[in-house]
Structure formats: structure tokens, C-alpha cells
Amino acid sequence: DTAVSQTPKYLVTQMGNDKSIKCEQNLGHDTMYWYKQDSKKFLKIMFSYNNKELIINETVPNRFSPKSPDKAHLNLHINSLELGDSAVYFCASSQGTGGEQYFGPGTRLTVT
Amino acid sequence: DQQVKQNSPSLSVQEGRISILNCDYTNSMFDYFLWYKKYPAEGPTFLISISSIKDKNEDGRFTVFLNKSAKHLSLHIVPSQPGDSAVYFCAASVLEGSGTYKYIFGTGTRLKVLA
């Protein structure tokens, strides 16, 4: 009974393509996040939604567009993929914006 | 500018001994600190946390110490077990002007506990 799930787990695609990653949480949390872990292992916040409203939007290219259809889902759409987008993307959720976050298993994106 | 630093990328410890993982931060506005543990091909899982008003928090084999004047925290695992082998991330939170907490993560320390 997975708390935070992401699909797909692996994604290999070519430069210029558009792709989406989906995230769902069944914890009843009101806040969800997208993080990017790059090759240097930095885990950086990209976006955060609270009750479906965008509350954190870091300096991320506008090719990345998050969408939260409801409190349990936060999807990430990436347009015109570039080599530098290759990374592991983690979804997370929490109750409120403080406190511990629960992470999904990650999606490893490889752009060739 | 990395505000949360874990300067040791890896650490090896004998089973049964103490593991000490260190974390330094630069922003004095950080008011809540967490440790996460990550196994390969999984997401980080929450381990233990500490508020800036405390200097120690203990949970079973895990203890986190906070030294605000030195802007340093550490995670002690006693006794270390082979199942503790994982990557450990330190994270710090700060309240943004919007009233939202934002978390900054360190780059992780890979702990290997030798049987």
C-alpha cells in the first residue's frame, strides 16, 4: 500500500520530446512537492503545491509545468527536453508546509 | 551557494560501533532540521528531526545534536547495524516571506556498516 507513488519509474527519451511524470499520494496530505536530484546528488526543490495552489516555484525553466488536479495528485510536464534535464525526479508530500515530507521512489529521466 | 553541507561523502563503520554523520549550515534563519535515510532506487525516508529550540533529540538508536552557535548538527547511530547502510541526507527548513516553509537538503553521506 504505497504512500507516495510515481509513474513511470524510468523514462528514456530523446531531446526535444515532451514528457510527463505523475505523482499520487494516499496519505491525505495537503502539500505536495517536486524535487530534482542531479548528477552531483543535490536534492533541490522545484515546486510546491498546498491545497492545489502553487506556493513554491524555484528558478526552474518554464519548460517545466506542474499541475495539481486535486490534493492527492501532482504531475510534472516537461516540454522540449534537454540533455541537462537528465536527473532523478522525486515527488513528496506533507501535511502543511513544515514537518517531515514523505517521498516517492523517484523517476529516473534520461534524455539522449 | 550550498546552504547545507555534508562534507563527508562517505563513512564506513564496524557493526556495533557508533556512526556519526555531520552537517553544517550557513543560514541562521533555519529553525527546523531533519535527517532522511535513502536506500538505492527508493525515495528518502524521514528518520529524525530537531527544532532550533532544542540541542538534542533521541529516538531509539538515533540521536540528533544541534549546536546553533557552530551552525552544526550531527546524527549519532548507536549501535550501528548493517541495515543502517544507506545514504543519509541532512535538511534544514526556513520560513519564507510567503508564510511557507522551504527545505534545503545537503548532498548526503553514504554510510556503510561493516559486518
GROMACS .gro file of N, CA and C in nm, chain B:
model
  345
  113ASP      N    1   2.527   2.858  -0.417
  113ASP     CA    2   2.568   2.866  -0.278
  113ASP      C    3   2.493   2.760  -0.197
  114GLN      N    4   2.567   2.658  -0.153
  114GLN     CA    5   2.505   2.547  -0.083
  114GLN      C    6   2.493   2.583   0.064
  115GLN      N    7   2.369   2.602   0.110
  115GLN     CA    8   2.349   2.647   0.248
  115GLN      C    9   2.356   2.534   0.349
  116VAL      N   10   2.342   2.411   0.302
  116VAL     CA   11   2.350   2.294   0.391
  116VAL      C   12   2.457   2.202   0.332
  117LYS      N   13   2.557   2.174   0.413
  117LYS     CA   14   2.671   2.098   0.361
  117LYS      C   15   2.696   1.972   0.442
  118GLN      N   16   2.719   1.865   0.372
  118GLN     CA   17   2.764   1.741   0.434
  118GLN      C   18   2.899   1.713   0.370
  119ASN      N   19   3.004   1.744   0.444
  119ASN     CA   20   3.137   1.743   0.384
  119ASN      C   21   3.198   1.605   0.367
  120SER      N   22   3.140   1.506   0.434
  120SER     CA   23   3.191   1.369   0.417
  120SER      C   24   3.100   1.294   0.322
  121PRO      N   25   3.146   1.265   0.202
  121PRO     CA   26   3.059   1.192   0.109
  121PRO      C   27   3.037   1.047   0.150
  122SER      N   28   3.129   0.991   0.229
  122SER     CA   29   3.112   0.853   0.270
  122SER      C   30   3.175   0.827   0.406
  123LEU      N   31   3.126   0.718   0.468
  123LEU     CA   32   3.172   0.682   0.602
  123LEU      C   33   3.156   0.532   0.618
  124SER      N   34   3.259   0.466   0.669
  124SER     CA   35   3.250   0.322   0.697
  124SER      C   36   3.269   0.300   0.846
  125VAL      N   37   3.182   0.216   0.902
  125VAL     CA   38   3.185   0.191   1.046
  125VAL      C   39   3.165   0.041   1.070
  126GLN      N   40   3.228  -0.009   1.172
  126GLN     CA   41   3.211  -0.150   1.207
  126GLN      C   42   3.077  -0.170   1.278
  127GLU      N   43   3.012  -0.281   1.251
  127GLU     CA   44   2.886  -0.315   1.317
  127GLU      C   45   2.903  -0.308   1.469
  128GLY      N   46   2.804  -0.249   1.536
  128GLY     CA   47   2.808  -0.238   1.681
  128GLY      C   48   2.872  -0.110   1.732
  129ARG      N   49   2.949  -0.043   1.644
  129ARG     CA   50   3.013   0.082   1.687
  129ARG      C   51   2.921   0.200   1.658
  130ILE      N   52   2.966   0.319   1.696
  130ILE     CA   53   2.887   0.440   1.674
  130ILE      C   54   2.916   0.498   1.535
  131SER      N   55   2.809   0.541   1.468
  131SER     CA   56   2.824   0.616   1.342
  131SER      C   57   2.790   0.761   1.373
  132ILE      N   58   2.873   0.852   1.327
  132ILE     CA   59   2.848   0.995   1.347
  132ILE      C   60   2.849   1.063   1.211
  133LEU      N   61   2.734   1.118   1.174
  133LEU     CA   62   2.723   1.188   1.046
  133LEU      C   63   2.706   1.336   1.075
  134ASN      N   64   2.779   1.417   1.002
  134ASN     CA   65   2.783   1.560   1.030
  134ASN      C   66   2.719   1.644   0.921
  135CYS      N   67   2.672   1.761   0.963
  135CYS     CA   68   2.605   1.853   0.871
  135CYS      C   69   2.631   1.995   0.919
  136ASP      N   70   2.669   2.083   0.829
  136ASP     CA   71   2.691   2.224   0.861
  136ASP      C   72   2.597   2.310   0.778
  137TYR      N   73   2.555   2.420   0.836
  137TYR     CA   74   2.467   2.509   0.761
  137TYR      C   75   2.514   2.653   0.777
  138THR      N   76   2.468   2.739   0.688
  138THR     CA   77   2.516   2.877   0.689
  138THR      C   78   2.407   2.977   0.726
  139ASN      N   79   2.280   2.939   0.708
  139ASN     CA   80   2.171   3.034   0.729
  139ASN      C   81   2.121   3.028   0.873
  140SER      N   82   2.140   3.134   0.947
  140SER     CA   83   2.099   3.135   1.089
  140SER      C   84   1.946   3.141   1.104
  141MET      N   85   1.875   3.159   0.993
  141MET     CA   86   1.729   3.162   1.000
  141MET      C   87   1.668   3.022   0.995
  142PHE      N   88   1.747   2.921   0.967
  142PHE     CA   89   1.694   2.784   0.969
  142PHE      C   90   1.643   2.753   1.109
  143ASP      N   91   1.523   2.697   1.119
  143ASP     CA   92   1.468   2.674   1.252
  143ASP      C   93   1.423   2.530   1.276
  144TYR      N   94   1.441   2.445   1.177
  144TYR     CA   95   1.399   2.306   1.194
  144TYR      C   96   1.489   2.222   1.106
  145PHE      N   97   1.536   2.110   1.163
  145PHE     CA   98   1.634   2.028   1.091
  145PHE      C   99   1.587   1.883   1.091
  146LEU      N  100   1.613   1.816   0.981
  146LEU     CA  101   1.569   1.677   0.968
  146LEU      C  102   1.681   1.592   0.909
  147TRP      N  103   1.675   1.464   0.940
  147TRP     CA  104   1.762   1.366   0.876
  147TRP      C  105   1.674   1.267   0.801
  148TYR      N  106   1.716   1.238   0.680
  148TYR     CA  107   1.649   1.139   0.597
  148TYR      C  108   1.748   1.030   0.561
  149LYS      N  109   1.695   0.912   0.540
  149LYS     CA  110   1.775   0.796   0.502
  149LYS      C  111   1.726   0.750   0.366
  150LYS      N  112   1.820   0.714   0.280
  150LYS     CA  113   1.781   0.673   0.145
  150LYS      C  114   1.853   0.546   0.103
  151TYR      N  115   1.772   0.445   0.067
  151TYR     CA  116   1.827   0.322   0.008
  151TYR      C  117   1.827   0.338  -0.143
  152PRO      N  118   1.913   0.261  -0.214
  152PRO     CA  119   1.916   0.270  -0.360
  152PRO      C  120   1.779   0.244  -0.422
  153ALA      N  121   1.748   0.319  -0.524
  153ALA     CA  122   1.623   0.304  -0.601
  153ALA      C  123   1.498   0.330  -0.517
  154GLU      N  124   1.514   0.396  -0.404
  154GLU     CA  125   1.399   0.436  -0.324
  154GLU      C  126   1.407   0.585  -0.295
  155GLY      N  127   1.294   0.643  -0.253
  155GLY     CA  128   1.297   0.782  -0.212
  155GLY      C  129   1.348   0.795  -0.069
  156PRO      N  130   1.392   0.915  -0.030
  156PRO     CA  131   1.435   0.937   0.108
  156PRO      C  132   1.320   0.910   0.205
  157THR      N  133   1.353   0.856   0.321
  157THR     CA  134   1.252   0.837   0.426
  157THR      C  135   1.296   0.914   0.551
  158PHE      N  136   1.200   0.975   0.614
  158PHE     CA  137   1.225   1.056   0.732
  158PHE      C  138   1.278   0.969   0.846
  159LEU      N  139   1.379   1.022   0.915
  159LEU     CA  140   1.441   0.947   1.024
  159LEU      C  141   1.418   1.016   1.159
  160ILE      N  142   1.461   1.138   1.171
  160ILE     CA  143   1.453   1.209   1.297
  160ILE      C  144   1.467   1.359   1.271
  161SER      N  145   1.412   1.440   1.361
  161SER     CA  146   1.420   1.585   1.340
  161SER      C  147   1.451   1.655   1.472
  162ILE      N  148   1.483   1.783   1.461
  162ILE     CA  149   1.508   1.863   1.580
  162ILE      C  150   1.471   2.008   1.552
  163SER      N  151   1.407   2.068   1.650
  163SER     CA  152   1.374   2.210   1.639
  163SER      C  153   1.493   2.292   1.687
  164SER      N  154   1.501   2.415   1.639
  164SER     CA  155   1.614   2.500   1.677
  164SER      C  156   1.612   2.541   1.825
  165ILE      N  157   1.501   2.515   1.894
  165ILE     CA  158   1.496   2.550   2.036
  165ILE      C  159   1.553   2.438   2.124
  166LYS      N  160   1.588   2.326   2.061
  166LYS     CA  161   1.646   2.214   2.135
  166LYS      C  162   1.790   2.194   2.093
  167ASP      N  163   1.865   2.119   2.174
  167ASP     CA  164   2.000   2.084   2.131
  167ASP      C  165   2.019   1.934   2.116
  168LYS      N  166   1.915   1.858   2.148
  168LYS     CA  167   1.927   1.712   2.136
  168LYS      C  168   1.788   1.652   2.120
  169ASN      N  169   1.781   1.551   2.034
  169ASN     CA  170   1.658   1.472   2.023
  169ASN      C  171   1.696   1.328   1.999
  170GLU      N  172   1.629   1.240   2.073
  170GLU     CA  173   1.669   1.100   2.070
  170GLU      C  174   1.549   1.013   2.030
  171ASP      N  175   1.576   0.911   1.949
  171ASP     CA  176   1.471   0.818   1.910
  171ASP      C  177   1.536   0.682   1.891
  172GLY      N  178   1.530   0.601   1.994
  172GLY     CA  179   1.590   0.468   1.986
  172GLY      C  180   1.740   0.477   1.968
  173ARG      N  181   1.789   0.416   1.861
  173ARG     CA  182   1.934   0.417   1.836
  173ARG      C  183   1.984   0.548   1.774
  174PHE      N  184   1.892   0.636   1.739
  174PHE     CA  185   1.926   0.758   1.667
  174PHE      C  186   1.915   0.881   1.756
  175THR      N  187   2.020   0.962   1.756
  175THR     CA  188   2.020   1.087   1.832
  175THR      C  189   2.072   1.197   1.741
  176VAL      N  190   2.001   1.309   1.740
  176VAL     CA  191   2.049   1.425   1.665
  176VAL      C  192   2.088   1.533   1.765
  177PHE      N  193   2.204   1.591   1.739
  177PHE     CA  194   2.256   1.700   1.822
  177PHE      C  195   2.262   1.827   1.738
  178LEU      N  196   2.222   1.939   1.800
  178LEU     CA  197   2.228   2.067   1.729
  178LEU      C  198   2.313   2.166   1.808
  179ASN      N  199   2.410   2.224   1.741
  179ASN     CA  200   2.495   2.328   1.800
  179ASN      C  201   2.472   2.454   1.719
  180LYS      N  202   2.382   2.538   1.768
  180LYS     CA  203   2.343   2.658   1.690
  180LYS      C  204   2.457   2.756   1.674
  181SER      N  205   2.538   2.771   1.775
  181SER     CA  206   2.646   2.869   1.765
  181SER      C  207   2.746   2.829   1.658
  182ALA      N  208   2.766   2.699   1.643
  182ALA     CA  209   2.858   2.649   1.540
  182ALA      C  210   2.788   2.623   1.409
  183LYS      N  211   2.655   2.636   1.408
  183LYS     CA  212   2.574   2.603   1.289
  183LYS      C  213   2.608   2.461   1.241
  184HIS      N  214   2.596   2.370   1.334
  184HIS     CA  215   2.636   2.232   1.307
  184HIS      C  216   2.536   2.136   1.370
  185LEU      N  217   2.502   2.032   1.297
  185LEU     CA  218   2.426   1.925   1.360
  185LEU      C  219   2.487   1.792   1.322
  186SER      N  220   2.459   1.694   1.406
  186SER     CA  221   2.514   1.562   1.381
  186SER      C  222   2.410   1.457   1.416
  187LEU      N  223   2.423   1.345   1.349
  187LEU     CA  224   2.336   1.229   1.373
  187LEU      C  225   2.424   1.117   1.426
  188HIS      N  226   2.387   1.065   1.543
  188HIS     CA  227   2.459   0.953   1.602
  188HIS      C  228   2.372   0.829   1.593
  189ILE      N  229   2.432   0.720   1.548
  189ILE     CA  230   2.362   0.592   1.541
  189ILE      C  231   2.440   0.494   1.628
  190VAL      N  232   2.373   0.448   1.736
  190VAL     CA  233   2.439   0.355   1.827
  190VAL      C  234   2.342   0.246   1.872
  191PRO      N  235   2.374   0.117   1.859
  191PRO     CA  236   2.488   0.067   1.784
  191PRO      C  237   2.454   0.061   1.635
  192SER      N  238   2.552   0.073   1.551
  192SER     CA  239   2.529   0.067   1.406
  192SER      C  240   2.502  -0.077   1.364
  193GLN      N  241   2.411  -0.091   1.269
  193GLN     CA  242   2.374  -0.223   1.218
  193GLN      C  243   2.391  -0.225   1.067
  194PRO      N  244   2.415  -0.341   1.008
  194PRO     CA  245   2.432  -0.348   0.862
  194PRO      C  246   2.314  -0.287   0.785
  195GLY      N  247   2.193  -0.299   0.840
  195GLY     CA  248   2.074  -0.242   0.775
  195GLY      C  249   2.072  -0.090   0.775
  196ASP      N  250   2.164  -0.029   0.850
  196ASP     CA  251   2.174   0.118   0.850
  196ASP      C  252   2.252   0.167   0.728
  197SER      N  253   2.312   0.078   0.655
  197SER     CA  254   2.389   0.118   0.536
  197SER      C  255   2.296   0.184   0.435
  198ALA      N  256   2.320   0.309   0.407
  198ALA     CA  257   2.231   0.389   0.322
  198ALA      C  258   2.298   0.525   0.302
  199VAL      N  259   2.231   0.610   0.225
  199VAL     CA  260   2.275   0.749   0.215
  199VAL      C  261   2.189   0.832   0.310
  200TYR      N  262   2.253   0.917   0.389
  200TYR     CA  263   2.182   1.000   0.486
  200TYR      C  264   2.188   1.145   0.443
  201PHE      N  265   2.070   1.206   0.433
  201PHE     CA  266   2.060   1.347   0.396
  201PHE      C  267   2.020   1.429   0.517
  202CYS      N  268   2.087   1.540   0.531
  202CYS     CA  269   2.050   1.640   0.631
  202CYS      C  270   1.965   1.745   0.557
  203ALA      N  271   1.863   1.798   0.624
  203ALA     CA  272   1.780   1.902   0.562
  203ALA      C  273   1.749   2.009   0.666
  204ALA      N  274   1.733   2.131   0.619
  204ALA     CA  275   1.700   2.243   0.708
  204ALA      C  276   1.586   2.321   0.648
  205SER      N  277   1.501   2.374   0.735
  205SER     CA  278   1.387   2.450   0.683
  205SER      C  279   1.391   2.594   0.730
  206VAL      N  280   1.338   2.679   0.645
  206VAL     CA  281   1.332   2.821   0.675
  206VAL      C  282   1.195   2.872   0.635
  207LEU      N  283   1.140   2.963   0.715
  207LEU     CA  284   1.009   3.019   0.684
  207LEU      C  285   1.027   3.133   0.585
  208GLU      N  286   0.963   3.118   0.469
  208GLU     CA  287   0.974   3.219   0.365
  208GLU      C  288   0.877   3.334   0.393
  209GLY      N  289   0.896   3.442   0.321
  209GLY     CA  290   0.808   3.557   0.340
  209GLY      C  291   0.662   3.528   0.312
  210SER      N  292   0.639   3.426   0.227
  210SER     CA  293   0.502   3.389   0.191
  210SER      C  294   0.433   3.312   0.301
  211GLY      N  295   0.504   3.282   0.410
  211GLY     CA  296   0.446   3.202   0.517
  211GLY      C  297   0.460   3.053   0.495
  212THR      N  298   0.540   3.016   0.396
  212THR     CA  299   0.564   2.875   0.361
  212THR      C  300   0.703   2.833   0.405
  213TYR      N  301   0.714   2.710   0.453
  213TYR     CA  302   0.846   2.657   0.486
  213TYR      C  303   0.910   2.598   0.362
  214LYS      N  304   1.038   2.626   0.348
  214LYS     CA  305   1.113   2.569   0.236
  214LYS      C  306   1.229   2.488   0.294
  215TYR      N  307   1.253   2.372   0.232
  215TYR     CA  308   1.357   2.282   0.279
  215TYR      C  309   1.478   2.285   0.187
  216ILE      N  310   1.595   2.291   0.249
  216ILE     CA  311   1.721   2.283   0.176
  216ILE      C  312   1.791   2.156   0.221
  217PHE      N  313   1.832   2.074   0.123
  217PHE     CA  314   1.895   1.946   0.154
  217PHE      C  315   2.046   1.952   0.132
  218GLY      N  316   2.118   1.875   0.212
  218GLY     CA  317   2.260   1.853   0.188
  218GLY      C  318   2.277   1.749   0.078
  219THR      N  319   2.402   1.722   0.041
  219THR     CA  320   2.430   1.630  -0.070
  219THR      C  321   2.438   1.485  -0.025
  220GLY      N  322   2.427   1.460   0.104
  220GLY     CA  323   2.423   1.322   0.151
  220GLY      C  324   2.558   1.266   0.191
  221THR      N  325   2.554   1.171   0.284
  221THR     CA  326   2.672   1.094   0.325
  221THR      C  327   2.634   0.947   0.314
  222ARG      N  328   2.717   0.873   0.241
  222ARG     CA  329   2.692   0.730   0.225
  222ARG      C  330   2.755   0.656   0.342
  223LEU      N  331   2.670   0.592   0.423
  223LEU     CA  332   2.718   0.514   0.537
  223LEU      C  333   2.722   0.367   0.502
  224LYS      N  334   2.835   0.306   0.533
  224LYS     CA  335   2.847   0.162   0.513
  224LYS      C  336   2.882   0.101   0.648
  225VAL      N  337   2.796   0.012   0.694
  225VAL     CA  338   2.822  -0.055   0.822
  225VAL      C  339   2.872  -0.196   0.790
  226LEU      N  340   2.992  -0.224   0.834
  226LEU     CA  341   3.059  -0.349   0.801
  226LEU      C  342   3.029  -0.454   0.906
  227ALA      N  343   2.985  -0.573   0.858
  227ALA     CA  344   2.952  -0.682   0.950
  227ALA      C  345   3.076  -0.750   1.006
   0.00000   0.00000   0.00000
